[in-house]
Amino acid sequence: MEKRSILSYETVSLDDAKSALVIIDQTKLPYETVISELTTQKQIWDAIYRLEVRGAPAIGIAGAMGVYLAAKEINTEDYKEFCEQFKKAKEYLDSSRPTAVNLSWALNRMESIVLNNKTATVAEIKKLLHDEAVEIKAEDVWVCKTIGEYGVTLIKDGDGVLTHCNAGQLATAKYGTATAPMYLAHEKGYKIKVYADETRPLLQGARLTSYELHSAGIDVTLNCDSASSTILKNGWVQAVFVGCDRVAANGDTANKVGTANLAICAKYYNVPVYICAPTSTIDMNCKNGKDIHIEERPSEEITEMWYTNRMAPDGVKTFNPAFDVTDNQCIAGIITEYGIAYPPFEESLKEIFVKKNNTKK
Ligand code: MRU
């Protein structure tokens, strides 16, 4: 039997009958395809923390579906009591990962359903929460596709592009953000060549991005993060496309650690860096990158997690930030579902939100 393509699986979905959040466990990829059905809040929190479900948009969707499942279990008809228990569940899930703003964005969106429907019955609110979680996922499909449509205008037939981490389908509901322009370019018949940084220490580039793109039949080459300067210097890529976890109002961008090194290098070699950013990842309340909380993760991820034998001495000190902030000066453009923002980003990002708000009316 032919092996099922990784792209045919849902990254995250809701099983109403089983009251479960269903995810593809990304820590096991590419060697094993494990589908997990998560029914308790602790299981959902752990899956987000351990990166079984990961990528800013995907954890937003998981958070929204997770808090709906929590709400479904709240056993009261009293609105005030329901609100209190809902808030606790929301805060619990929100504490699983701090940097990607999509998680709190999605949870706040879910909370506003509760707060804006004071006169509804608890049963009605539960139904509205269900529909909102499903809608957040559906919107993400459109958002990624539209980012792809804007992004592909920056790619020419024969181009090489470089990416870091996984901002692919596995990080979203479909298409990915940074990979969406690549999938569209491939669909158009462009002969593109993608370089995927392996992405130390959790290897999202090796395990996920190269797996996704290879499965789609895209010409992908996996490289160690430290090889990217050679790729840029040799002129093998004409652009860098990456995702993001939080973009500040001035365009400073938090993304997987190593993105800033890559962007500094790309600027040196005059290769444009494009950030693929759903507006749900842009946090206009953060003035600049200094306001972004960077998650630090356990030492084991560097010292032993991916090796048969430990690769560092016992007790050695480690520094393991999950993300870094790329200064806006190193960014050529921010591709959103409402168009491409160019420097100065203080102005252009505001215009993106004006366009978004006008479109909604
Ligand atoms: O720690 P991760 O794997 O969740 O980090 C993911 C990234 O840094 C992605 O680039 C980002 O979330 C964008 S996903 C479309």
Tab-separated table of C-alpha atoms and ligand atoms in Angstrom:
chain	number	residue	atom	x	y	z
A	1	MET	CA	0.000	0.000	0.000
A	2	GLU	CA	1.305	3.455	-0.904
A	3	LYS	CA	2.292	5.576	2.087
A	4	ARG	CA	-0.189	8.361	2.796
A	5	SER	CA	1.278	11.850	2.225
A	6	ILE	CA	1.943	13.845	5.377
A	7	LEU	CA	0.063	16.713	3.699
A	8	SER	CA	-3.170	14.699	3.715
A	9	TYR	CA	-3.341	14.769	7.543
A	10	GLU	CA	-5.044	17.504	9.571
A	11	THR	CA	-2.562	19.307	11.827
A	12	VAL	CA	-5.253	19.942	14.427
A	13	SER	CA	-8.978	19.220	14.499
A	14	LEU	CA	-11.936	18.753	16.771
A	15	ASP	CA	-13.715	15.435	17.257
A	16	ASP	CA	-17.139	16.453	18.573
A	17	ALA	CA	-18.341	12.915	19.228
A	18	LYS	CA	-15.291	12.048	21.347
A	19	SER	CA	-14.930	15.555	22.823
A	20	ALA	CA	-11.293	15.413	21.775
A	21	LEU	CA	-8.685	17.662	20.262
A	22	VAL	CA	-7.040	15.573	17.571
A	23	ILE	CA	-3.460	16.343	16.578
A	24	ILE	CA	-0.682	14.778	14.600
A	25	ASP	CA	2.128	14.375	17.147
A	26	GLN	CA	4.916	16.423	15.564
A	27	THR	CA	7.588	15.253	17.994
A	28	LYS	CA	7.407	11.817	16.326
A	29	LEU	CA	7.716	12.994	12.725
A	30	PRO	CA	9.021	12.002	10.252
A	31	TYR	CA	9.703	8.441	11.427
A	32	GLU	CA	6.273	7.767	12.909
A	33	THR	CA	2.822	9.202	12.167
A	34	VAL	CA	0.960	9.220	15.462
A	35	ILE	CA	-2.484	10.760	15.794
A	36	SER	CA	-3.297	11.752	19.381
A	37	GLU	CA	-6.771	12.308	20.776
A	38	LEU	CA	-6.509	14.715	23.687
A	39	THR	CA	-9.467	14.866	26.033
A	40	THR	CA	-8.178	16.520	29.220
A	41	GLN	CA	-6.944	20.085	29.679
A	42	LYS	CA	-3.652	18.754	31.077
A	43	GLN	CA	-3.121	16.656	27.922
A	44	ILE	CA	-3.789	19.697	25.733
A	45	TRP	CA	-1.476	21.931	27.806
A	46	ASP	CA	1.292	19.307	27.660
A	47	ALA	CA	0.881	18.789	23.900
A	48	ILE	CA	1.349	22.526	23.298
A	49	TYR	CA	4.257	22.809	25.760
A	50	ARG	CA	6.046	19.741	24.364
A	51	LEU	CA	5.561	20.952	20.756
A	52	GLU	CA	3.437	17.942	19.813
A	53	VAL	CA	1.305	20.650	18.246
A	54	ARG	CA	3.365	23.711	17.367
A	55	GLY	CA	3.705	26.730	15.119
A	56	ALA	CA	1.966	29.977	15.991
A	57	PRO	CA	-1.304	29.545	14.021
A	58	ALA	CA	-1.642	25.858	14.989
A	59	ILE	CA	-1.306	26.550	18.695
A	60	GLY	CA	-3.894	29.327	18.342
A	61	ILE	CA	-6.335	26.824	16.817
A	62	ALA	CA	-5.452	24.182	19.451
A	63	GLY	CA	-6.011	26.765	22.212
A	64	ALA	CA	-9.405	27.793	20.808
A	65	MET	CA	-10.575	24.183	20.431
A	66	GLY	CA	-9.069	23.286	23.798
A	67	VAL	CA	-10.867	26.039	25.679
A	68	TYR	CA	-14.122	25.096	23.939
A	69	LEU	CA	-13.665	21.517	25.221
A	70	ALA	CA	-13.075	22.920	28.721
A	71	ALA	CA	-16.224	25.042	28.429
A	72	LYS	CA	-18.239	22.038	27.274
A	73	GLU	CA	-17.443	20.302	30.567
A	74	ILE	CA	-18.447	23.238	32.806
A	75	ASN	CA	-21.414	21.996	34.760
A	76	THR	CA	-23.501	25.043	35.633
A	77	GLU	CA	-26.393	27.061	34.242
A	78	ASP	CA	-25.213	30.182	36.075
A	79	TYR	CA	-23.572	32.713	33.714
A	80	LYS	CA	-21.277	34.234	36.357
A	81	GLU	CA	-19.997	30.890	37.524
A	82	PHE	CA	-19.540	29.769	33.905
A	83	CYS	CA	-17.480	32.923	33.211
A	84	GLU	CA	-15.232	32.285	36.207
A	85	GLN	CA	-14.533	28.681	35.255
A	86	PHE	CA	-14.022	29.645	31.612
A	87	LYS	CA	-11.474	32.303	32.599
A	88	LYS	CA	-9.505	29.749	34.649
A	89	ALA	CA	-9.400	27.314	31.712
A	90	LYS	CA	-8.350	30.100	29.349
A	91	GLU	CA	-5.525	31.264	31.628
A	92	TYR	CA	-4.313	27.704	32.087
A	93	LEU	CA	-3.967	27.047	28.345
A	94	ASP	CA	-2.505	30.513	27.783
A	95	SER	CA	0.346	29.647	30.170
A	96	SER	CA	1.596	26.783	27.966
A	97	ARG	CA	3.758	28.894	25.617
A	98	PRO	CA	4.432	32.637	25.922
A	99	THR	CA	5.927	33.942	22.667
A	100	ALA	CA	3.441	33.162	19.888
A	101	VAL	CA	0.722	35.780	20.261
A	102	ASN	CA	-1.732	33.605	18.306
A	103	LEU	CA	-2.419	31.559	21.430
A	104	SER	CA	-3.620	34.497	23.533
A	105	TRP	CA	-5.200	36.093	20.447
A	106	ALA	CA	-7.351	32.993	19.869
A	107	LEU	CA	-8.158	32.556	23.570
A	108	ASN	CA	-9.174	36.230	23.870
A	109	ARG	CA	-11.368	35.831	20.823
A	110	MET	CA	-13.040	32.850	22.495
A	111	GLU	CA	-13.463	34.807	25.738
A	112	SER	CA	-15.137	37.676	23.905
A	113	ILE	CA	-17.837	35.206	22.785
A	114	VAL	CA	-18.559	34.534	26.469
A	115	LEU	CA	-18.446	38.210	27.467
A	116	ASN	CA	-20.563	39.439	24.534
A	117	ASN	CA	-23.385	36.973	25.119
A	118	LYS	CA	-24.425	37.722	28.690
A	119	THR	CA	-28.118	37.146	28.010
A	120	ALA	CA	-27.650	33.794	26.274
A	121	THR	CA	-28.050	30.487	28.106
A	122	VAL	CA	-24.903	28.519	28.970
A	123	ALA	CA	-25.899	25.898	26.381
A	124	GLU	CA	-26.166	28.599	23.712
A	125	ILE	CA	-22.752	30.027	24.675
A	126	LYS	CA	-21.189	26.560	24.412
A	127	LYS	CA	-22.569	26.246	20.874
A	128	LEU	CA	-21.224	29.705	19.955
A	129	LEU	CA	-17.799	28.750	21.353
A	130	HIS	CA	-17.791	25.598	19.256
A	131	ASP	CA	-18.577	27.565	16.116
A	132	GLU	CA	-15.944	30.204	16.886
A	133	ALA	CA	-13.196	27.599	17.322
A	134	VAL	CA	-14.167	25.968	14.022
A	135	GLU	CA	-14.224	29.415	12.369
A	136	ILE	CA	-10.724	30.286	13.672
A	137	LYS	CA	-9.425	27.187	11.931
A	138	ALA	CA	-11.338	27.881	8.705
A	139	GLU	CA	-10.049	31.467	8.625
A	140	ASP	CA	-6.476	30.212	8.959
A	141	VAL	CA	-6.838	28.250	5.713
A	142	TRP	CA	-7.887	31.434	3.889
A	143	VAL	CA	-5.191	33.505	5.607
A	144	CYS	CA	-2.392	31.124	4.594
A	145	LYS	CA	-3.655	30.799	1.031
A	146	THR	CA	-3.857	34.575	0.669
A	147	ILE	CA	-0.355	35.048	2.140
A	148	GLY	CA	0.754	32.543	-0.491
A	149	GLU	CA	-0.882	34.581	-3.260
A	150	TYR	CA	0.906	37.771	-2.179
A	151	GLY	CA	4.146	35.928	-1.496
A	152	VAL	CA	4.335	34.175	-4.854
A	153	THR	CA	4.527	37.578	-6.583
A	154	LEU	CA	8.004	37.872	-5.020
A	155	ILE	CA	9.225	34.603	-6.574
A	156	LYS	CA	10.388	34.101	-10.164
A	157	ASP	CA	10.701	30.858	-12.098
A	158	GLY	CA	14.109	29.346	-11.339
A	159	ASP	CA	14.566	31.144	-7.997
A	160	GLY	CA	16.094	29.630	-4.900
A	161	VAL	CA	14.530	30.408	-1.518
A	162	LEU	CA	15.699	29.715	1.993
A	163	THR	CA	13.550	29.078	5.052
A	164	HIS	CA	14.110	28.483	8.768
A	165	CYS	CA	12.115	26.311	11.188
A	166	ASN	CA	8.716	25.071	10.053
A	167	ALA	CA	6.172	27.655	9.005
A	168	GLY	CA	4.519	25.010	6.884
A	169	GLN	CA	1.219	23.164	6.808
A	170	LEU	CA	2.178	21.422	10.058
A	171	ALA	CA	2.299	24.815	11.770
A	172	THR	CA	-1.109	25.922	10.469
A	173	ALA	CA	-4.473	24.566	9.346
A	174	LYS	CA	-3.273	24.248	5.716
A	175	TYR	CA	-0.582	25.480	3.292
A	176	GLY	CA	1.609	27.084	5.989
A	177	THR	CA	2.642	30.723	5.902
A	178	ALA	CA	6.251	30.748	4.643
A	179	THR	CA	5.624	27.620	2.577
A	180	ALA	CA	2.391	28.874	0.956
A	181	PRO	CA	4.249	30.955	-1.692
A	182	MET	CA	6.439	27.897	-2.360
A	183	TYR	CA	3.450	25.585	-2.847
A	184	LEU	CA	1.832	28.138	-5.182
A	185	ALA	CA	5.053	28.665	-7.163
A	186	HIS	CA	5.307	24.888	-7.556
A	187	GLU	CA	1.650	24.710	-8.681
A	188	LYS	CA	2.374	27.369	-11.306
A	189	GLY	CA	5.097	25.120	-12.678
A	190	TYR	CA	7.989	27.308	-11.499
A	191	LYS	CA	11.208	25.384	-10.993
A	192	ILE	CA	12.109	26.593	-7.522
A	193	LYS	CA	14.806	25.288	-5.223
A	194	VAL	CA	14.188	25.490	-1.491
A	195	TYR	CA	16.895	25.345	1.168
A	196	ALA	CA	15.613	24.342	4.602
A	197	ASP	CA	17.670	25.209	7.675
A	198	GLU	CA	17.635	22.141	9.943
A	199	THR	CA	16.737	24.432	12.901
A	200	ARG	CA	18.591	23.512	16.048
A	201	PRO	CA	17.795	22.288	18.617
A	202	LEU	CA	14.353	20.814	17.860
A	203	LEU	CA	15.020	20.220	14.162
A	204	GLN	CA	11.710	21.502	12.841
A	205	GLY	CA	13.408	22.244	9.500
A	206	ALA	CA	14.813	18.744	9.127
A	207	ARG	CA	11.937	16.759	10.563
A	208	LEU	CA	9.005	18.824	9.326
A	209	THR	CA	9.792	21.359	6.577
A	210	SER	CA	11.987	19.132	4.445
A	211	TYR	CA	9.464	16.306	4.986
A	212	GLU	CA	6.495	18.441	3.881
A	213	LEU	CA	8.193	19.967	0.840
A	214	HIS	CA	9.749	16.676	-0.248
A	215	SER	CA	6.316	14.998	-0.014
A	216	ALA	CA	4.893	17.763	-2.229
A	217	GLY	CA	7.535	17.066	-4.866
A	218	ILE	CA	9.299	20.395	-4.324
A	219	ASP	CA	13.062	20.450	-4.846
A	220	VAL	CA	14.253	20.845	-1.236
A	221	THR	CA	17.768	20.680	0.169
A	222	LEU	CA	18.335	20.334	3.896
A	223	ASN	CA	21.257	22.273	5.353
A	224	CYS	CA	22.722	22.840	8.803
A	225	ASP	CA	21.773	26.289	10.133
A	226	SER	CA	25.433	27.272	10.055
A	227	ALA	CA	25.622	26.573	6.291
A	228	SER	CA	23.144	29.303	5.406
A	229	SER	CA	25.798	32.024	5.022
A	230	THR	CA	27.489	29.912	2.347
A	231	ILE	CA	24.180	29.444	0.524
A	232	LEU	CA	23.560	33.209	0.635
A	233	LYS	CA	27.113	34.085	-0.389
A	234	ASN	CA	27.011	31.679	-3.340
A	235	GLY	CA	23.877	33.377	-4.679
A	236	TRP	CA	21.878	30.166	-4.533
A	237	VAL	CA	18.816	31.909	-3.080
A	238	GLN	CA	17.065	35.092	-4.164
A	239	ALA	CA	14.897	35.460	-1.059
A	240	VAL	CA	14.391	34.225	2.482
A	241	PHE	CA	10.817	33.408	3.565
A	242	VAL	CA	10.175	32.728	7.246
A	243	GLY	CA	7.210	32.648	9.597
A	244	CYS	CA	6.865	34.484	12.892
A	245	ASP	CA	5.551	34.109	16.407
A	246	ARG	CA	4.994	37.769	17.211
A	247	VAL	CA	5.565	40.889	15.141
A	248	ALA	CA	5.818	44.186	17.046
A	249	ALA	CA	4.254	47.429	15.799
A	250	ASN	CA	7.635	48.563	14.408
A	251	GLY	CA	8.151	45.319	12.462
A	252	ASP	CA	10.672	43.713	14.857
A	253	THR	CA	9.867	40.019	14.582
A	254	ALA	CA	10.170	37.108	16.997
A	255	ASN	CA	10.614	33.794	15.234
A	256	LYS	CA	12.467	30.534	15.854
A	257	VAL	CA	15.924	31.097	17.302
A	258	GLY	CA	18.431	31.479	14.486
A	259	THR	CA	16.166	33.646	12.335
A	260	ALA	CA	17.977	36.809	13.459
A	261	ASN	CA	21.421	35.356	12.534
A	262	LEU	CA	20.017	34.369	9.148
A	263	ALA	CA	18.459	37.796	8.540
A	264	ILE	CA	21.661	39.653	9.474
A	265	CYS	CA	23.597	37.450	7.075
A	266	ALA	CA	21.007	37.861	4.312
A	267	LYS	CA	21.178	41.650	4.659
A	268	TYR	CA	24.976	41.478	4.305
A	269	TYR	CA	24.582	39.549	1.048
A	270	ASN	CA	21.655	41.707	-0.190
A	271	VAL	CA	19.117	38.892	-0.130
A	272	PRO	CA	15.644	40.132	0.921
A	273	VAL	CA	14.049	38.610	4.019
A	274	TYR	CA	10.256	38.320	3.969
A	275	ILE	CA	8.263	37.585	7.110
A	276	CYS	CA	5.040	35.698	6.390
A	277	ALA	CA	2.674	36.976	9.044
A	278	PRO	CA	-1.046	36.422	9.546
A	279	THR	CA	-2.446	39.596	11.156
A	280	SER	CA	-3.222	37.375	14.167
A	281	THR	CA	0.563	37.202	14.726
A	282	ILE	CA	1.028	40.981	14.639
A	283	ASP	CA	0.840	42.477	18.114
A	284	MET	CA	0.309	46.217	17.808
A	285	ASN	CA	0.427	46.400	21.633
A	286	CYS	CA	4.140	45.543	21.497
A	287	LYS	CA	5.949	48.724	20.548
A	288	ASN	CA	9.122	46.919	19.532
A	289	GLY	CA	11.008	43.656	19.936
A	290	LYS	CA	12.059	44.479	23.498
A	291	ASP	CA	8.420	44.017	24.574
A	292	ILE	CA	8.330	40.417	23.331
A	293	HIS	CA	8.665	37.698	25.963
A	294	ILE	CA	11.084	35.055	24.676
A	295	GLU	CA	10.433	31.510	25.890
A	296	GLU	CA	13.384	29.630	27.374
A	297	ARG	CA	13.271	25.865	27.150
A	298	PRO	CA	14.871	22.968	29.056
A	299	SER	CA	18.598	22.146	28.719
A	300	GLU	CA	17.837	18.559	27.661
A	301	GLU	CA	16.721	19.818	24.260
A	302	ILE	CA	20.331	20.815	23.543
A	303	THR	CA	22.291	18.229	25.469
A	304	GLU	CA	20.555	14.915	24.858
A	305	MET	CA	17.078	14.943	23.387
A	306	TRP	CA	18.023	13.953	19.815
A	307	TYR	CA	20.968	11.704	20.519
A	308	THR	CA	21.436	8.086	21.560
A	309	ASN	CA	24.163	9.224	23.942
A	310	ARG	CA	24.312	12.498	25.806
A	311	MET	CA	26.301	15.069	23.768
A	312	ALA	CA	27.336	17.466	26.553
A	313	PRO	CA	28.880	16.944	29.975
A	314	ASP	CA	26.536	16.419	32.901
A	315	GLY	CA	25.836	19.658	34.712
A	316	VAL	CA	27.042	21.976	31.928
A	317	LYS	CA	25.253	25.325	31.854
A	318	THR	CA	22.987	25.896	28.841
A	319	PHE	CA	21.183	28.796	27.210
A	320	ASN	CA	18.186	27.630	25.188
A	321	PRO	CA	15.895	30.448	24.044
A	322	ALA	CA	13.225	29.120	21.668
A	323	PHE	CA	13.025	32.357	19.674
A	324	ASP	CA	14.985	35.468	18.793
A	325	VAL	CA	14.012	38.890	17.546
A	326	THR	CA	14.993	40.043	14.072
A	327	ASP	CA	15.405	43.818	13.918
A	328	ASN	CA	13.098	45.533	11.464
A	329	GLN	CA	16.127	46.894	9.549
A	330	CYS	CA	16.899	43.352	8.394
A	331	ILE	CA	13.374	42.797	7.035
A	332	ALA	CA	12.455	43.657	3.428
A	333	GLY	CA	8.715	43.044	3.775
A	334	ILE	CA	5.997	41.544	5.959
A	335	ILE	CA	3.518	39.487	3.945
A	336	THR	CA	0.043	39.439	5.503
A	337	GLU	CA	-3.358	38.299	4.265
A	338	TYR	CA	-4.153	41.982	3.642
A	339	GLY	CA	-1.109	42.741	1.518
A	340	ILE	CA	2.633	43.230	1.865
A	341	ALA	CA	3.876	45.794	4.381
A	342	TYR	CA	7.163	47.508	3.470
A	343	PRO	CA	9.376	49.748	5.636
A	344	PRO	CA	8.741	51.952	7.502
A	345	PHE	CA	6.666	49.303	9.247
A	346	GLU	CA	5.264	51.686	11.895
A	347	GLU	CA	3.173	53.159	9.061
A	348	SER	CA	2.623	50.180	6.782
A	349	LEU	CA	1.445	47.794	9.528
A	350	LYS	CA	-1.126	50.369	10.662
A	351	GLU	CA	-2.373	50.540	7.069
A	352	ILE	CA	-2.694	46.740	6.978
A	353	PHE	CA	-5.018	46.897	10.009
A	354	VAL	CA	-7.037	49.757	8.471
A	355	LYS	CA	-7.527	47.555	5.405
A	356	LYS	CA	-8.484	44.594	7.615
A	357	ASN	CA	-11.012	46.622	9.600
A	358	ASN	CA	-12.537	48.136	6.447
A	359	THR	CA	-12.828	44.700	4.845
A	360	LYS	CA	-14.688	43.353	7.883
A	361	LYS	CA	-17.405	46.056	7.732
B	1	MRU	O1	8.783	26.408	18.627
B	1	MRU	P1	7.936	26.280	17.395
B	1	MRU	O2	8.256	25.095	16.568
B	1	MRU	O3	6.473	26.400	17.706
B	1	MRU	O4	8.339	27.568	16.536
B	1	MRU	C1	7.652	27.802	15.351
B	1	MRU	C2	8.181	28.956	14.580
B	1	MRU	O5	9.091	29.644	14.988
B	1	MRU	C3	7.439	29.267	13.306
B	1	MRU	O6	8.292	29.867	12.387
B	1	MRU	C4	6.285	30.239	13.614
B	1	MRU	O7	5.514	29.778	14.677
B	1	MRU	C5	5.445	30.469	12.443
B	1	MRU	S1	4.434	29.103	12.018
B	1	MRU	C6	3.511	29.542	10.680
